[in-house]
Amino acid sequence: MRLFRLFLPACVIAGMLTACGSGESNVESGNANGILHYGNGAEPQGLDPHVVTGVPENHIVRALFEGLAVKNPETLEPEPGVAERWDISEDGTVYTFYLNPNARWSNGETMTASDYVWSWNRALHPDTGSLYAYMLYPIVNSEAYSKREITDFGEVGVKALDDHTLQVRLNAPTPYFLQLMDHYSTFAVHPETLLKHGKMTDRFTPWTRVGNIVSNGPFTLEEWSLNRRIIIKKSEHYWDRDNVALNGVYFYPTENVISEERMFRAEQLHYTAVVPLDKIPDYRERPDSPYVQAAYLGTYYYLVNTERPPVDNVLVRRALSYALDRDTLTRTVLQNTAIPAYSITPPDTLGYNPPQLFDYDPAKARELLAEAGYPNGEGWPGLEIIYNTQEAHRKIAVAVQQMWKRELNIDITISNQEWKVYLNSVSQREFQVARRGWIGDYVDANNFLDLFITDGGNNNTGYASDEFDDIILNLAPKAKTRDERYGLFYKAETMMMNEMPIIPIYTYTSKHLIHPSVEGIYPNLMDSLNLKYVKLHPGRSLSGEAN
Amino acid sequence: MLRFILWRLLQAIPVIFVVITATFFLVRSAPGGPFDSEKAVLPEVKRALEAQYKLDLPLHEQYITYLGDLSHGDLGPSFKYPGRSVNEILGSGLPVTAELGFYALSFALLIGVLAGVFAALKPNTRQDYIPMGMAMIGICMPSFLLGPLLVLIFGIYLDWLPIAGWGDLPGDKILPSITLGSAYAAYIARLSRAGMLEILSQDYIRTARAKGLPEWRVVTQHALRGGLIPVIAFLGPAFAGLLAGSFVVETIFQIPGLGRFYVQAAFNRDYTMILGTTVFLSTLIVFFNLISDVIAAWLNPRLRAQFKGGAS
């Protein structure tokens, strides 16, 4: 009996070992069955399109739901989604969407224009607490409704003309409005399903759970195991079902990027959300490398508090910017995975190129610093850079600290803060210089420039200019042509960058490992992926051999 | 014995109450809130969210409401995962973490007790130094180093075992269990050795040997029971520690356990989740300590007699 007690654990271990044996990899079985194994970065907060906000949620929600228009996976140009076509009035302020009569919910019901009216009422209602409600603000009276300035949704510019025709009236011509229709915050939800589980504005109901959720995209929810995986399968009722190649997708919450890369190497994943920086050189050298890098619509920059000395002096801000060798920084610290940035808007944002008002020029930097009253760094009162605790941010801060010391002979302190403490410091403007990044929600310079509207929620720099505000809020929306509009943006951005409330550092890139058996994932500026177009080709392996 | 158990249970109530109260006020005093994000949140939206989660009430009312809900076993809704309750998240993660903890502890016991007994039989010889040296390495090597090392060897180079997941592929539970259990195996080896050395020098062991019993029977029938008391005492806190400390292993191996929620809740300022996991784990620690005390008392005849005497 005693022996039995002692060796009970041995039996457990032996049982575990008998189950040993690596067998067929996920990629092999997935290729054979049309199942994509997808590293998704993190456990999604939820799947309610009007509640979620993150990138991992975006990938799943856009597979389960579809917007009125979708983006072409290569060009990002709008294509028919739930709407088979649309008309835009001559003045660009009235959009009429004609819904595809074959567009159905996953329970087989036909989608109607009134589903959109109901859903946008929900998305804009302040009680829903949608952080992306502003995506619908181009619509007449939507902002007022969202801020409770009006309470009758009938006054908002959305109307179902009949079951399959939706009319949307805008405040001003909004060239990027169709892009917004592919953002999950503007997706329709199935009203009856939500009301079965609670009120229209409830955030806590289980309507998105397996068995409850009714969606309208190319896939339906099959399994949701917290922190383990989410499985979606091809929808029976999707209008374009014949063009969906995959039978299903497994999403894994791969929070640890190192583990994720190992899973990819062991062929447990077809696709990784990111790639560890130190692994990139190795992957780059491989023939037929699975490493895919593309410019990404986002800027990494240092936010400057223009109300705190010594950076309240524009000469100091300019000196700091001139003294930064972005080429070296992106080449060495970032291993060529980023593009040096000289303004807030990324280059070639739908044909718009921002001004470059400065370059790396240490002599000019020293001159400006001397002019500001600190010749060769003498009398420098000190400066602190804060960043949220993360190794990558620390490396950049250290490099910047050394460059400023070397070129300007000034002392810089760097301090890391836990994420929420850092957010609090930035929003309370308790900083001199703070790390910041901004990823565009849609491909348009407006999405970057409106950050710097006077007292805007995201403008934590103290920068204020009536002229800048007037261009962004009044003149650009009314511009008749794209050239005129871009000209106004250029003027506004030049004004803003002359004042230097930010020190741009680099433009982001997206970085993924994609298994050779996967086709239909195209690099693009939004890192936008439509799983509907993805195909798997059995017979291709990581090592180049057939499997 | 029953009085001892009841007395310990009564002691646990104020301990857990203090834990709840301290945690409640500490998390709320931390800078930043659950709805802070890199993108500015509109004041109207923030107000609506705070109202939905009752954060608009005065702090003492929030505390009383929380205690009221807790008395019904309701740990509240998660702030980070809208639509999920803390009870539900704990319910989904606990079985996985408990299973991982059980396998890890089984591995630790098997390896640790064998190594400890083996070493104690011939102290200060090679038979002692080698397992104890390995135990020292096991204690020193953190799981964030051992885990990736095992993955590289057995998962990538030898391709024997899956490197991530839990219950998805055959054998995917082996590497995480070994990684988590190794440090505990090392502790158990040292405790077993010390316990066995003490017992093996006792008179009754000498008597058993003098009677001509073979060494394996002396060890298994006479020495082991007393020699393992320190190990038994260690098991309760060890299991609680495994449950609370599995975060690193769960992250390395992509395991859907409790550890990841426990740590991330603090970073997310997910107030209800922080409280829920803290209350739950502190209750478990108190409970496992009690269990191990009871087992240790049951195994030790002198302690058992003390309780009997006390109870009479």
CSV table of C-alpha atoms in Angstrom, one decimal, chain A residues 34-36 38 47 59-65 215 218-224 229-235 246-251 531-532:
chain,number,residue,atom,x,y,z
A,34,GLY,CA,-8.4,23.9,-45.3
A,35,ILE,CA,-7.8,25.1,-41.7
A,36,LEU,CA,-5.6,28.2,-41.1
A,38,TYR,CA,-3.3,31.9,-37.0
A,47,LEU,CA,-16.4,40.0,-30.2
A,59,HIS,CA,-9.0,40.1,-37.1
A,60,ILE,CA,-11.7,37.9,-35.6
A,61,VAL,CA,-14.6,40.4,-35.8
A,62,ARG,CA,-13.8,41.1,-39.5
A,63,ALA,CA,-13.9,37.4,-40.2
A,64,LEU,CA,-17.3,37.0,-38.5
A,65,PHE,CA,-18.9,40.2,-39.8
A,215,SER,CA,-23.1,37.4,-37.7
A,218,PRO,CA,-17.7,34.7,-44.4
A,219,PHE,CA,-17.2,32.8,-41.1
A,220,THR,CA,-19.2,31.8,-38.1
A,221,LEU,CA,-18.1,31.2,-34.5
A,222,GLU,CA,-17.6,27.6,-33.7
A,223,GLU,CA,-15.6,27.5,-30.4
A,224,TRP,CA,-14.3,30.1,-28.0
A,229,ARG,CA,-8.2,29.3,-29.0
A,230,ILE,CA,-11.1,30.6,-31.1
A,231,ILE,CA,-12.3,28.5,-33.9
A,232,ILE,CA,-14.4,29.9,-36.8
A,233,LYS,CA,-15.8,27.9,-39.7
A,234,LYS,CA,-17.0,28.8,-43.1
A,235,SER,CA,-20.6,30.3,-43.0
A,246,LEU,CA,-10.8,28.2,-46.1
A,247,ASN,CA,-13.0,25.8,-44.2
A,248,GLY,CA,-12.0,27.4,-40.9
A,249,VAL,CA,-9.5,29.3,-38.9
A,250,TYR,CA,-8.0,28.6,-35.5
A,251,PHE,CA,-7.0,31.8,-33.7
A,531,LEU,CA,-9.5,35.9,-44.5
A,532,LYS,CA,-12.1,35.4,-47.2
